[in-house]
Amino acid sequence: AMLKRVVWCASLLIPIAGKSQAPIQIDVGVKAGYNLASINSTSAVTLNPNYFQGYHGGIYTMFKISSFAIQPELLYSVQGQTFQYPVTANLPPLTTQLNYICVPIVAKAYVAGGFNLQAGAQFGFLSSSQGSVQSQISGQPTVSTQSLNQFVKSNDAGMVVGLGWDLPKGLNVTARYYLGLANINYYSTGYPNTYLTTSMGTSKASNQVFQFSVGFRLFKLDTEL
């Protein structure tokens, strides 16, 4: 009797399970665009920060069910910031350039046609860096350009929010804002001594980036979940 009841319940669940299958769209594509970056910092010196113009590019995969999608990406992103000491210091502008391998994982909610709202997390891995370093050892400030890898932590993490629009022919455009939540700076003034000040000139620093992208879908696969 118990076996008959199990078989009967299973026979009822099979049609329900069949109806619960949802079509899923899988897109694979490439994207690239413009960065307008800065570094949010607690300044250790008097600086006049300004935006750094960079770029990004890479690949994405989107998994879409109905009006909801998850989109992981792999991007190379060039970002940073420029600084200017007071004119009385007679120093040139200081530049920080940080090159990251970024992995955003973004949720997309489609609200009207191809228009979508985006939010998610992003992880960054420092690939290389270059920036201005001020030396005051001789009493006369001088500026040189060198790698900043010894001053900058190798990992970054934060959140992204944005808007997207899927166009015909596989094209899409995106505008995002990345807010870094991790402190990327190792030292408050410099390393290995206090006579050095990097172009971040700060004890605490985090990345901020406005990103504007154009993407192109290479292929699409429709299947069932």
mmCIF file with all atom_site columns, C-alpha atoms in Angstrom:
data_model
loop_
_atom_site.group_PDB
_atom_site.id
_atom_site.type_symbol
_atom_site.label_atom_id
_atom_site.label_alt_id
_atom_site.label_comp_id
_atom_site.label_asym_id
_atom_site.label_entity_id
_atom_site.label_seq_id
_atom_site.pdbx_PDB_ins_code
_atom_site.Cartn_x
_atom_site.Cartn_y
_atom_site.Cartn_z
_atom_site.occupancy
_atom_site.B_iso_or_equiv
_atom_site.pdbx_formal_charge
_atom_site.auth_seq_id
_atom_site.auth_comp_id
_atom_site.auth_asym_id
_atom_site.auth_atom_id
_atom_site.pdbx_PDB_model_num
ATOM 1   C CA . ALA A 1 1   ? 0.000  0.000  0.000   1.00 0.00 ? 1   ALA A CA 1
ATOM 2   C CA . MET A 1 2   ? 2.824  2.370  0.856   1.00 0.00 ? 2   MET A CA 1
ATOM 3   C CA . LEU A 1 3   ? 4.528  1.655  -2.493  1.00 0.00 ? 3   LEU A CA 1
ATOM 4   C CA . LYS A 1 4   ? 1.297  2.414  -4.356  1.00 0.00 ? 4   LYS A CA 1
ATOM 5   C CA . ARG A 1 5   ? 1.008  5.759  -2.580  1.00 0.00 ? 5   ARG A CA 1
ATOM 6   C CA . VAL A 1 6   ? 4.600  6.700  -3.498  1.00 0.00 ? 6   VAL A CA 1
ATOM 7   C CA . VAL A 1 7   ? 4.015  5.812  -7.152  1.00 0.00 ? 7   VAL A CA 1
ATOM 8   C CA . TRP A 1 8   ? 0.734  7.771  -7.146  1.00 0.00 ? 8   TRP A CA 1
ATOM 9   C CA . CYS A 1 9   ? 2.415  10.878 -5.661  1.00 0.00 ? 9   CYS A CA 1
ATOM 10  C CA . ALA A 1 10  ? 5.270  10.641 -8.160  1.00 0.00 ? 10  ALA A CA 1
ATOM 11  C CA . SER A 1 11  ? 2.784  10.417 -11.045 1.00 0.00 ? 11  SER A CA 1
ATOM 12  C CA . LEU A 1 12  ? 1.257  13.696 -9.854  1.00 0.00 ? 12  LEU A CA 1
ATOM 13  C CA . LEU A 1 13  ? 4.634  15.441 -9.558  1.00 0.00 ? 13  LEU A CA 1
ATOM 14  C CA . ILE A 1 14  ? 5.933  14.503 -13.014 1.00 0.00 ? 14  ILE A CA 1
ATOM 15  C CA . PRO A 1 15  ? 3.566  16.802 -14.955 1.00 0.00 ? 15  PRO A CA 1
ATOM 16  C CA . ILE A 1 16  ? 4.238  19.615 -12.465 1.00 0.00 ? 16  ILE A CA 1
ATOM 17  C CA . ALA A 1 17  ? 7.996  19.217 -12.865 1.00 0.00 ? 17  ALA A CA 1
ATOM 18  C CA . GLY A 1 18  ? 7.598  19.244 -16.639 1.00 0.00 ? 18  GLY A CA 1
ATOM 19  C CA . LYS A 1 19  ? 5.670  22.498 -16.518 1.00 0.00 ? 19  LYS A CA 1
ATOM 20  C CA . SER A 1 20  ? 8.234  24.099 -14.174 1.00 0.00 ? 20  SER A CA 1
ATOM 21  C CA . GLN A 1 21  ? 10.979 24.020 -16.810 1.00 0.00 ? 21  GLN A CA 1
ATOM 22  C CA . ALA A 1 22  ? 11.860 27.565 -17.836 1.00 0.00 ? 22  ALA A CA 1
ATOM 23  C CA . PRO A 1 23  ? 13.632 28.650 -21.014 1.00 0.00 ? 23  PRO A CA 1
ATOM 24  C CA . ILE A 1 24  ? 17.070 30.100 -20.375 1.00 0.00 ? 24  ILE A CA 1
ATOM 25  C CA . GLN A 1 25  ? 19.026 32.306 -22.763 1.00 0.00 ? 25  GLN A CA 1
ATOM 26  C CA . ILE A 1 26  ? 22.819 32.171 -22.665 1.00 0.00 ? 26  ILE A CA 1
ATOM 27  C CA . ASP A 1 27  ? 24.765 34.968 -24.367 1.00 0.00 ? 27  ASP A CA 1
ATOM 28  C CA . VAL A 1 28  ? 28.521 35.192 -24.851 1.00 0.00 ? 28  VAL A CA 1
ATOM 29  C CA . GLY A 1 29  ? 30.063 38.432 -26.035 1.00 0.00 ? 29  GLY A CA 1
ATOM 30  C CA . VAL A 1 30  ? 32.775 41.053 -25.874 1.00 0.00 ? 30  VAL A CA 1
ATOM 31  C CA . LYS A 1 31  ? 32.680 44.581 -24.475 1.00 0.00 ? 31  LYS A CA 1
ATOM 32  C CA . ALA A 1 32  ? 34.927 47.627 -24.211 1.00 0.00 ? 32  ALA A CA 1
ATOM 33  C CA . GLY A 1 33  ? 34.660 51.221 -23.149 1.00 0.00 ? 33  GLY A CA 1
ATOM 34  C CA . TYR A 1 34  ? 35.789 54.325 -21.331 1.00 0.00 ? 34  TYR A CA 1
ATOM 35  C CA . ASN A 1 35  ? 36.747 54.761 -17.658 1.00 0.00 ? 35  ASN A CA 1
ATOM 36  C CA . LEU A 1 36  ? 36.518 57.982 -15.680 1.00 0.00 ? 36  LEU A CA 1
ATOM 37  C CA . ALA A 1 37  ? 38.291 56.983 -12.478 1.00 0.00 ? 37  ALA A CA 1
ATOM 38  C CA . SER A 1 38  ? 39.306 58.489 -9.176  1.00 0.00 ? 38  SER A CA 1
ATOM 39  C CA . ILE A 1 39  ? 40.592 57.387 -5.779  1.00 0.00 ? 39  ILE A CA 1
ATOM 40  C CA . ASN A 1 40  ? 38.532 58.093 -2.685  1.00 0.00 ? 40  ASN A CA 1
ATOM 41  C CA . SER A 1 41  ? 41.132 58.857 -0.057  1.00 0.00 ? 41  SER A CA 1
ATOM 42  C CA . THR A 1 42  ? 41.895 60.277 3.358   1.00 0.00 ? 42  THR A CA 1
ATOM 43  C CA . SER A 1 43  ? 44.674 62.566 2.213   1.00 0.00 ? 43  SER A CA 1
ATOM 44  C CA . ALA A 1 44  ? 47.941 62.670 4.162   1.00 0.00 ? 44  ALA A CA 1
ATOM 45  C CA . VAL A 1 45  ? 49.122 65.721 2.191   1.00 0.00 ? 45  VAL A CA 1
ATOM 46  C CA . THR A 1 46  ? 47.439 68.755 0.630   1.00 0.00 ? 46  THR A CA 1
ATOM 47  C CA . LEU A 1 47  ? 46.380 67.529 -2.807  1.00 0.00 ? 47  LEU A CA 1
ATOM 48  C CA . ASN A 1 48  ? 43.948 68.644 -5.469  1.00 0.00 ? 48  ASN A CA 1
ATOM 49  C CA . PRO A 1 49  ? 42.653 65.364 -6.937  1.00 0.00 ? 49  PRO A CA 1
ATOM 50  C CA . ASN A 1 50  ? 41.231 65.048 -10.405 1.00 0.00 ? 50  ASN A CA 1
ATOM 51  C CA . TYR A 1 51  ? 39.811 62.265 -12.563 1.00 0.00 ? 51  TYR A CA 1
ATOM 52  C CA . PHE A 1 52  ? 41.931 59.800 -14.523 1.00 0.00 ? 52  PHE A CA 1
ATOM 53  C CA . GLN A 1 53  ? 40.803 58.797 -18.023 1.00 0.00 ? 53  GLN A CA 1
ATOM 54  C CA . GLY A 1 54  ? 41.286 55.127 -18.809 1.00 0.00 ? 54  GLY A CA 1
ATOM 55  C CA . TYR A 1 55  ? 39.614 52.236 -20.579 1.00 0.00 ? 55  TYR A CA 1
ATOM 56  C CA . HIS A 1 56  ? 38.392 48.679 -20.093 1.00 0.00 ? 56  HIS A CA 1
ATOM 57  C CA . GLY A 1 57  ? 37.692 45.659 -22.261 1.00 0.00 ? 57  GLY A CA 1
ATOM 58  C CA . GLY A 1 58  ? 36.954 41.955 -22.028 1.00 0.00 ? 58  GLY A CA 1
ATOM 59  C CA . ILE A 1 59  ? 34.343 39.233 -22.318 1.00 0.00 ? 59  ILE A CA 1
ATOM 60  C CA . TYR A 1 60  ? 30.980 38.469 -20.696 1.00 0.00 ? 60  TYR A CA 1
ATOM 61  C CA . THR A 1 61  ? 28.489 35.628 -20.365 1.00 0.00 ? 61  THR A CA 1
ATOM 62  C CA . MET A 1 62  ? 24.822 36.291 -19.580 1.00 0.00 ? 62  MET A CA 1
ATOM 63  C CA . PHE A 1 63  ? 22.326 33.743 -18.211 1.00 0.00 ? 63  PHE A CA 1
ATOM 64  C CA . LYS A 1 64  ? 18.798 35.109 -18.668 1.00 0.00 ? 64  LYS A CA 1
ATOM 65  C CA . ILE A 1 65  ? 15.484 33.663 -17.460 1.00 0.00 ? 65  ILE A CA 1
ATOM 66  C CA . SER A 1 66  ? 12.415 35.726 -18.310 1.00 0.00 ? 66  SER A CA 1
ATOM 67  C CA . SER A 1 67  ? 13.164 39.308 -17.183 1.00 0.00 ? 67  SER A CA 1
ATOM 68  C CA . PHE A 1 68  ? 16.088 38.456 -14.880 1.00 0.00 ? 68  PHE A CA 1
ATOM 69  C CA . ALA A 1 69  ? 19.727 37.739 -15.733 1.00 0.00 ? 69  ALA A CA 1
ATOM 70  C CA . ILE A 1 70  ? 23.102 37.066 -14.130 1.00 0.00 ? 70  ILE A CA 1
ATOM 71  C CA . GLN A 1 71  ? 26.146 38.319 -16.018 1.00 0.00 ? 71  GLN A CA 1
ATOM 72  C CA . PRO A 1 72  ? 29.721 37.447 -14.971 1.00 0.00 ? 72  PRO A CA 1
ATOM 73  C CA . GLU A 1 73  ? 32.497 39.270 -16.825 1.00 0.00 ? 73  GLU A CA 1
ATOM 74  C CA . LEU A 1 74  ? 36.275 39.229 -17.166 1.00 0.00 ? 74  LEU A CA 1
ATOM 75  C CA . LEU A 1 75  ? 37.724 42.694 -17.869 1.00 0.00 ? 75  LEU A CA 1
ATOM 76  C CA . TYR A 1 76  ? 41.056 44.453 -18.103 1.00 0.00 ? 76  TYR A CA 1
ATOM 77  C CA . SER A 1 77  ? 40.570 47.893 -16.551 1.00 0.00 ? 77  SER A CA 1
ATOM 78  C CA . VAL A 1 78  ? 42.947 50.889 -16.540 1.00 0.00 ? 78  VAL A CA 1
ATOM 79  C CA . GLN A 1 79  ? 42.099 53.346 -13.761 1.00 0.00 ? 79  GLN A CA 1
ATOM 80  C CA . GLY A 1 80  ? 43.658 55.620 -11.151 1.00 0.00 ? 80  GLY A CA 1
ATOM 81  C CA . GLN A 1 81  ? 43.786 59.341 -10.407 1.00 0.00 ? 81  GLN A CA 1
ATOM 82  C CA . THR A 1 82  ? 45.788 62.523 -10.916 1.00 0.00 ? 82  THR A CA 1
ATOM 83  C CA . PHE A 1 83  ? 46.869 64.945 -8.179  1.00 0.00 ? 83  PHE A CA 1
ATOM 84  C CA . GLN A 1 84  ? 48.292 68.431 -8.100  1.00 0.00 ? 84  GLN A CA 1
ATOM 85  C CA . TYR A 1 85  ? 50.323 69.884 -5.251  1.00 0.00 ? 85  TYR A CA 1
ATOM 86  C CA . PRO A 1 86  ? 49.875 73.586 -4.440  1.00 0.00 ? 86  PRO A CA 1
ATOM 87  C CA . VAL A 1 87  ? 51.491 75.861 -7.016  1.00 0.00 ? 87  VAL A CA 1
ATOM 88  C CA . THR A 1 88  ? 54.038 77.010 -4.424  1.00 0.00 ? 88  THR A CA 1
ATOM 89  C CA . ALA A 1 89  ? 55.497 73.507 -4.354  1.00 0.00 ? 89  ALA A CA 1
ATOM 90  C CA . ASN A 1 90  ? 56.623 73.882 -8.009  1.00 0.00 ? 90  ASN A CA 1
ATOM 91  C CA . LEU A 1 91  ? 55.879 70.213 -8.642  1.00 0.00 ? 91  LEU A CA 1
ATOM 92  C CA . PRO A 1 92  ? 54.294 68.687 -11.736 1.00 0.00 ? 92  PRO A CA 1
ATOM 93  C CA . PRO A 1 93  ? 50.961 66.870 -11.525 1.00 0.00 ? 93  PRO A CA 1
ATOM 94  C CA . LEU A 1 94  ? 51.191 63.444 -9.899  1.00 0.00 ? 94  LEU A CA 1
ATOM 95  C CA . THR A 1 95  ? 49.560 60.504 -11.642 1.00 0.00 ? 95  THR A CA 1
ATOM 96  C CA . THR A 1 96  ? 48.500 57.114 -10.332 1.00 0.00 ? 96  THR A CA 1
ATOM 97  C CA . GLN A 1 97  ? 47.680 54.425 -12.919 1.00 0.00 ? 97  GLN A CA 1
ATOM 98  C CA . LEU A 1 98  ? 46.385 51.089 -11.637 1.00 0.00 ? 98  LEU A CA 1
ATOM 99  C CA . ASN A 1 99  ? 45.777 48.248 -14.101 1.00 0.00 ? 99  ASN A CA 1
ATOM 100 C CA . TYR A 1 100 ? 43.387 45.558 -12.865 1.00 0.00 ? 100 TYR A CA 1
ATOM 101 C CA . ILE A 1 101 ? 41.964 42.255 -14.005 1.00 0.00 ? 101 ILE A CA 1
ATOM 102 C CA . CYS A 1 102 ? 38.354 42.721 -12.871 1.00 0.00 ? 102 CYS A CA 1
ATOM 103 C CA . VAL A 1 103 ? 35.614 40.138 -12.360 1.00 0.00 ? 103 VAL A CA 1
ATOM 104 C CA . PRO A 1 104 ? 32.185 41.774 -12.040 1.00 0.00 ? 104 PRO A CA 1
ATOM 105 C CA . ILE A 1 105 ? 29.202 39.516 -11.260 1.00 0.00 ? 105 ILE A CA 1
ATOM 106 C CA . VAL A 1 106 ? 26.091 41.533 -12.017 1.00 0.00 ? 106 VAL A CA 1
ATOM 107 C CA . ALA A 1 107 ? 22.364 40.883 -11.619 1.00 0.00 ? 107 ALA A CA 1
ATOM 108 C CA . LYS A 1 108 ? 20.212 42.472 -14.332 1.00 0.00 ? 108 LYS A CA 1
ATOM 109 C CA . ALA A 1 109 ? 16.482 43.216 -14.035 1.00 0.00 ? 109 ALA A CA 1
ATOM 110 C CA . TYR A 1 110 ? 14.763 43.946 -17.363 1.00 0.00 ? 110 TYR A CA 1
ATOM 111 C CA . VAL A 1 111 ? 12.075 46.559 -16.774 1.00 0.00 ? 111 VAL A CA 1
ATOM 112 C CA . ALA A 1 112 ? 11.033 47.514 -20.320 1.00 0.00 ? 112 ALA A CA 1
ATOM 113 C CA . GLY A 1 113 ? 12.147 45.779 -23.493 1.00 0.00 ? 113 GLY A CA 1
ATOM 114 C CA . GLY A 1 114 ? 15.931 45.682 -23.542 1.00 0.00 ? 114 GLY A CA 1
ATOM 115 C CA . PHE A 1 115 ? 16.297 48.331 -20.829 1.00 0.00 ? 115 PHE A CA 1
ATOM 116 C CA . ASN A 1 116 ? 17.688 46.877 -17.579 1.00 0.00 ? 116 ASN A CA 1
ATOM 117 C CA . LEU A 1 117 ? 18.856 47.864 -14.114 1.00 0.00 ? 117 LEU A CA 1
ATOM 118 C CA . GLN A 1 118 ? 22.121 46.379 -12.861 1.00 0.00 ? 118 GLN A CA 1
ATOM 119 C CA . ALA A 1 119 ? 23.708 45.741 -9.467  1.00 0.00 ? 119 ALA A CA 1
ATOM 120 C CA . GLY A 1 120 ? 26.342 43.370 -8.192  1.00 0.00 ? 120 GLY A CA 1
ATOM 121 C CA . ALA A 1 121 ? 29.828 42.764 -6.850  1.00 0.00 ? 121 ALA A CA 1
ATOM 122 C CA . GLN A 1 122 ? 33.222 43.230 -8.455  1.00 0.00 ? 122 GLN A CA 1
ATOM 123 C CA . PHE A 1 123 ? 36.599 41.765 -7.569  1.00 0.00 ? 123 PHE A CA 1
ATOM 124 C CA . GLY A 1 124 ? 39.881 43.189 -8.848  1.00 0.00 ? 124 GLY A CA 1
ATOM 125 C CA . PHE A 1 125 ? 43.404 41.786 -9.087  1.00 0.00 ? 125 PHE A CA 1
ATOM 126 C CA . LEU A 1 126 ? 46.238 44.257 -9.619  1.00 0.00 ? 126 LEU A CA 1
ATOM 127 C CA . SER A 1 127 ? 48.099 43.474 -12.828 1.00 0.00 ? 127 SER A CA 1
ATOM 128 C CA . SER A 1 128 ? 50.529 46.387 -12.869 1.00 0.00 ? 128 SER A CA 1
ATOM 129 C CA . SER A 1 129 ? 50.807 49.986 -11.736 1.00 0.00 ? 129 SER A CA 1
ATOM 130 C CA . GLN A 1 130 ? 52.681 53.159 -12.422 1.00 0.00 ? 130 GLN A CA 1
ATOM 131 C CA . GLY A 1 131 ? 52.747 56.460 -10.626 1.00 0.00 ? 131 GLY A CA 1
ATOM 132 C CA . SER A 1 132 ? 54.558 59.518 -9.425  1.00 0.00 ? 132 SER A CA 1
ATOM 133 C CA . VAL A 1 133 ? 56.664 59.288 -6.283  1.00 0.00 ? 133 VAL A CA 1
ATOM 134 C CA . GLN A 1 134 ? 57.884 62.408 -4.472  1.00 0.00 ? 134 GLN A CA 1
ATOM 135 C CA . SER A 1 135 ? 61.212 62.234 -2.672  1.00 0.00 ? 135 SER A CA 1
ATOM 136 C CA . GLN A 1 136 ? 62.204 64.703 0.045   1.00 0.00 ? 136 GLN A CA 1
ATOM 137 C CA . ILE A 1 137 ? 65.443 63.089 1.176   1.00 0.00 ? 137 ILE A CA 1
ATOM 138 C CA . SER A 1 138 ? 67.632 66.004 0.063   1.00 0.00 ? 138 SER A CA 1
ATOM 139 C CA . GLY A 1 139 ? 65.211 68.631 1.355   1.00 0.00 ? 139 GLY A CA 1
ATOM 140 C CA . GLN A 1 140 ? 64.322 69.659 -2.195  1.00 0.00 ? 140 GLN A CA 1
ATOM 141 C CA . PRO A 1 141 ? 61.175 67.802 -3.394  1.00 0.00 ? 141 PRO A CA 1
ATOM 142 C CA . THR A 1 142 ? 61.651 65.863 -6.626  1.00 0.00 ? 142 THR A CA 1
ATOM 143 C CA . VAL A 1 143 ? 59.196 63.652 -8.500  1.00 0.00 ? 143 VAL A CA 1
ATOM 144 C CA . SER A 1 144 ? 59.928 60.433 -10.363 1.00 0.00 ? 144 SER A CA 1
ATOM 145 C CA . THR A 1 145 ? 57.709 57.828 -12.001 1.00 0.00 ? 145 THR A CA 1
ATOM 146 C CA . GLN A 1 146 ? 57.931 54.174 -11.021 1.00 0.00 ? 146 GLN A CA 1
ATOM 147 C CA . SER A 1 147 ? 55.905 51.057 -10.302 1.00 0.00 ? 147 SER A CA 1
ATOM 148 C CA . LEU A 1 148 ? 53.555 51.445 -7.335  1.00 0.00 ? 148 LEU A CA 1
ATOM 149 C CA . ASN A 1 149 ? 53.137 47.721 -6.711  1.00 0.00 ? 149 ASN A CA 1
ATOM 150 C CA . GLN A 1 150 ? 54.964 47.968 -3.373  1.00 0.00 ? 150 GLN A CA 1
ATOM 151 C CA . PHE A 1 151 ? 52.515 50.645 -2.206  1.00 0.00 ? 151 PHE A CA 1
ATOM 152 C CA . VAL A 1 152 ? 49.240 49.161 -3.512  1.00 0.00 ? 152 VAL A CA 1
ATOM 153 C CA . LYS A 1 153 ? 47.530 45.998 -2.327  1.00 0.00 ? 153 LYS A CA 1
ATOM 154 C CA . SER A 1 154 ? 47.133 43.293 -4.936  1.00 0.00 ? 154 SER A CA 1
ATOM 155 C CA . ASN A 1 155 ? 43.367 42.762 -4.421  1.00 0.00 ? 155 ASN A CA 1
ATOM 156 C CA . ASP A 1 156 ? 40.353 45.045 -4.637  1.00 0.00 ? 156 ASP A CA 1
ATOM 157 C CA . ALA A 1 157 ? 36.627 44.499 -4.062  1.00 0.00 ? 157 ALA A CA 1
ATOM 158 C CA . GLY A 1 158 ? 33.483 46.581 -4.212  1.00 0.00 ? 158 GLY A CA 1
ATOM 159 C CA . MET A 1 159 ? 30.016 46.990 -5.666  1.00 0.00 ? 159 MET A CA 1
ATOM 160 C CA . VAL A 1 160 ? 28.656 48.110 -9.031  1.00 0.00 ? 160 VAL A CA 1
ATOM 161 C CA . VAL A 1 161 ? 25.340 49.699 -10.007 1.00 0.00 ? 161 VAL A CA 1
ATOM 162 C CA . GLY A 1 162 ? 24.249 50.744 -13.462 1.00 0.00 ? 162 GLY A CA 1
ATOM 163 C CA . LEU A 1 163 ? 21.898 50.857 -16.400 1.00 0.00 ? 163 LEU A CA 1
ATOM 164 C CA . GLY A 1 164 ? 21.936 48.807 -19.581 1.00 0.00 ? 164 GLY A CA 1
ATOM 165 C CA . TRP A 1 165 ? 20.148 48.642 -22.891 1.00 0.00 ? 165 TRP A CA 1
ATOM 166 C CA . ASP A 1 166 ? 20.121 45.638 -25.228 1.00 0.00 ? 166 ASP A CA 1
ATOM 167 C CA . LEU A 1 167 ? 19.891 46.820 -28.836 1.00 0.00 ? 167 LEU A CA 1
ATOM 168 C CA . PRO A 1 168 ? 19.084 44.880 -32.024 1.00 0.00 ? 168 PRO A CA 1
ATOM 169 C CA . LYS A 1 169 ? 21.756 42.878 -33.860 1.00 0.00 ? 169 LYS A CA 1
ATOM 170 C CA . GLY A 1 170 ? 23.415 41.775 -30.585 1.00 0.00 ? 170 GLY A CA 1
ATOM 171 C CA . LEU A 1 171 ? 24.609 45.227 -29.550 1.00 0.00 ? 171 LEU A CA 1
ATOM 172 C CA . ASN A 1 172 ? 24.301 46.535 -25.985 1.00 0.00 ? 172 ASN A CA 1
ATOM 173 C CA . VAL A 1 173 ? 25.362 49.633 -24.080 1.00 0.00 ? 173 VAL A CA 1
ATOM 174 C CA . THR A 1 174 ? 26.035 49.983 -20.355 1.00 0.00 ? 174 THR A CA 1
ATOM 175 C CA . ALA A 1 175 ? 26.740 52.783 -17.896 1.00 0.00 ? 175 ALA A CA 1
ATOM 176 C CA . ARG A 1 176 ? 28.029 51.719 -14.466 1.00 0.00 ? 176 ARG A CA 1
ATOM 177 C CA . TYR A 1 177 ? 29.508 53.123 -11.288 1.00 0.00 ? 177 TYR A CA 1
ATOM 178 C CA . TYR A 1 178 ? 32.022 51.060 -9.315  1.00 0.00 ? 178 TYR A CA 1
ATOM 179 C CA . LEU A 1 179 ? 32.498 51.870 -5.639  1.00 0.00 ? 179 LEU A CA 1
ATOM 180 C CA . GLY A 1 180 ? 35.522 50.193 -4.093  1.00 0.00 ? 180 GLY A CA 1
ATOM 181 C CA . LEU A 1 181 ? 34.969 49.023 -0.536  1.00 0.00 ? 181 LEU A CA 1
ATOM 182 C CA . ALA A 1 182 ? 38.520 47.818 0.148   1.00 0.00 ? 182 ALA A CA 1
ATOM 183 C CA . ASN A 1 183 ? 41.481 49.896 1.276   1.00 0.00 ? 183 ASN A CA 1
ATOM 184 C CA . ILE A 1 184 ? 44.031 49.430 -1.516  1.00 0.00 ? 184 ILE A CA 1
ATOM 185 C CA . ASN A 1 185 ? 46.890 51.417 0.076   1.00 0.00 ? 185 ASN A CA 1
ATOM 186 C CA . TYR A 1 186 ? 49.572 49.772 2.212   1.00 0.00 ? 186 TYR A CA 1
ATOM 187 C CA . TYR A 1 187 ? 51.298 52.771 3.743   1.00 0.00 ? 187 TYR A CA 1
ATOM 188 C CA . SER A 1 188 ? 50.298 56.266 4.884   1.00 0.00 ? 188 SER A CA 1
ATOM 189 C CA . THR A 1 189 ? 53.293 58.129 3.441   1.00 0.00 ? 189 THR A CA 1
ATOM 190 C CA . GLY A 1 190 ? 55.623 55.703 1.784   1.00 0.00 ? 190 GLY A CA 1
ATOM 191 C CA . TYR A 1 191 ? 57.875 52.686 1.933   1.00 0.00 ? 191 TYR A CA 1
ATOM 192 C CA . PRO A 1 192 ? 60.483 51.950 3.129   1.00 0.00 ? 192 PRO A CA 1
ATOM 193 C CA . ASN A 1 193 ? 60.855 55.374 4.780   1.00 0.00 ? 193 ASN A CA 1
ATOM 194 C CA . THR A 1 194 ? 58.857 58.526 5.449   1.00 0.00 ? 194 THR A CA 1
ATOM 195 C CA . TYR A 1 195 ? 60.778 60.560 2.875   1.00 0.00 ? 195 TYR A CA 1
ATOM 196 C CA . LEU A 1 196 ? 58.654 59.128 0.073   1.00 0.00 ? 196 LEU A CA 1
ATOM 197 C CA . THR A 1 197 ? 55.109 60.115 -0.810  1.00 0.00 ? 197 THR A CA 1
ATOM 198 C CA . THR A 1 198 ? 53.267 58.288 -3.579  1.00 0.00 ? 198 THR A CA 1
ATOM 199 C CA . SER A 1 199 ? 50.802 59.906 -5.928  1.00 0.00 ? 199 SER A CA 1
ATOM 200 C CA . MET A 1 200 ? 48.021 58.483 -3.761  1.00 0.00 ? 200 MET A CA 1
ATOM 201 C CA . GLY A 1 201 ? 49.395 60.542 -0.864  1.00 0.00 ? 201 GLY A CA 1
ATOM 202 C CA . THR A 1 202 ? 47.046 58.997 1.636   1.00 0.00 ? 202 THR A CA 1
ATOM 203 C CA . SER A 1 203 ? 46.681 56.539 4.491   1.00 0.00 ? 203 SER A CA 1
ATOM 204 C CA . LYS A 1 204 ? 43.465 55.028 3.142   1.00 0.00 ? 204 LYS A CA 1
ATOM 205 C CA . ALA A 1 205 ? 42.378 54.750 -0.470  1.00 0.00 ? 205 ALA A CA 1
ATOM 206 C CA . SER A 1 206 ? 39.648 53.038 -2.489  1.00 0.00 ? 206 SER A CA 1
ATOM 207 C CA . ASN A 1 207 ? 38.851 52.957 -6.193  1.00 0.00 ? 207 ASN A CA 1
ATOM 208 C CA . GLN A 1 208 ? 35.915 54.726 -7.815  1.00 0.00 ? 208 GLN A CA 1
ATOM 209 C CA . VAL A 1 209 ? 35.153 54.336 -11.521 1.00 0.00 ? 209 VAL A CA 1
ATOM 210 C CA . PHE A 1 210 ? 32.452 55.510 -13.921 1.00 0.00 ? 210 PHE A CA 1
ATOM 211 C CA . GLN A 1 211 ? 32.331 53.039 -16.819 1.00 0.00 ? 211 GLN A CA 1
ATOM 212 C CA . PHE A 1 212 ? 30.680 53.458 -20.217 1.00 0.00 ? 212 PHE A CA 1
ATOM 213 C CA . SER A 1 213 ? 30.684 50.312 -22.355 1.00 0.00 ? 213 SER A CA 1
ATOM 214 C CA . VAL A 1 214 ? 29.619 49.049 -25.764 1.00 0.00 ? 214 VAL A CA 1
ATOM 215 C CA . GLY A 1 215 ? 29.155 45.295 -26.068 1.00 0.00 ? 215 GLY A CA 1
ATOM 216 C CA . PHE A 1 216 ? 28.538 42.847 -28.887 1.00 0.00 ? 216 PHE A CA 1
ATOM 217 C CA . ARG A 1 217 ? 26.995 39.384 -28.521 1.00 0.00 ? 217 ARG A CA 1
ATOM 218 C CA . LEU A 1 218 ? 29.071 36.774 -30.338 1.00 0.00 ? 218 LEU A CA 1
ATOM 219 C CA . PHE A 1 219 ? 26.485 33.996 -30.059 1.00 0.00 ? 219 PHE A CA 1
ATOM 220 C CA . LYS A 1 220 ? 23.303 33.049 -28.226 1.00 0.00 ? 220 LYS A CA 1
ATOM 221 C CA . LEU A 1 221 ? 22.087 29.677 -26.959 1.00 0.00 ? 221 LEU A CA 1
ATOM 222 C CA . ASP A 1 222 ? 18.477 28.957 -25.951 1.00 0.00 ? 222 ASP A CA 1
ATOM 223 C CA . THR A 1 223 ? 17.918 25.979 -23.669 1.00 0.00 ? 223 THR A CA 1
ATOM 224 C CA . GLU A 1 224 ? 15.804 24.921 -20.675 1.00 0.00 ? 224 GLU A CA 1
ATOM 225 C CA . LEU A 1 225 ? 16.635 25.021 -16.989 1.00 0.00 ? 225 LEU A CA 1
#
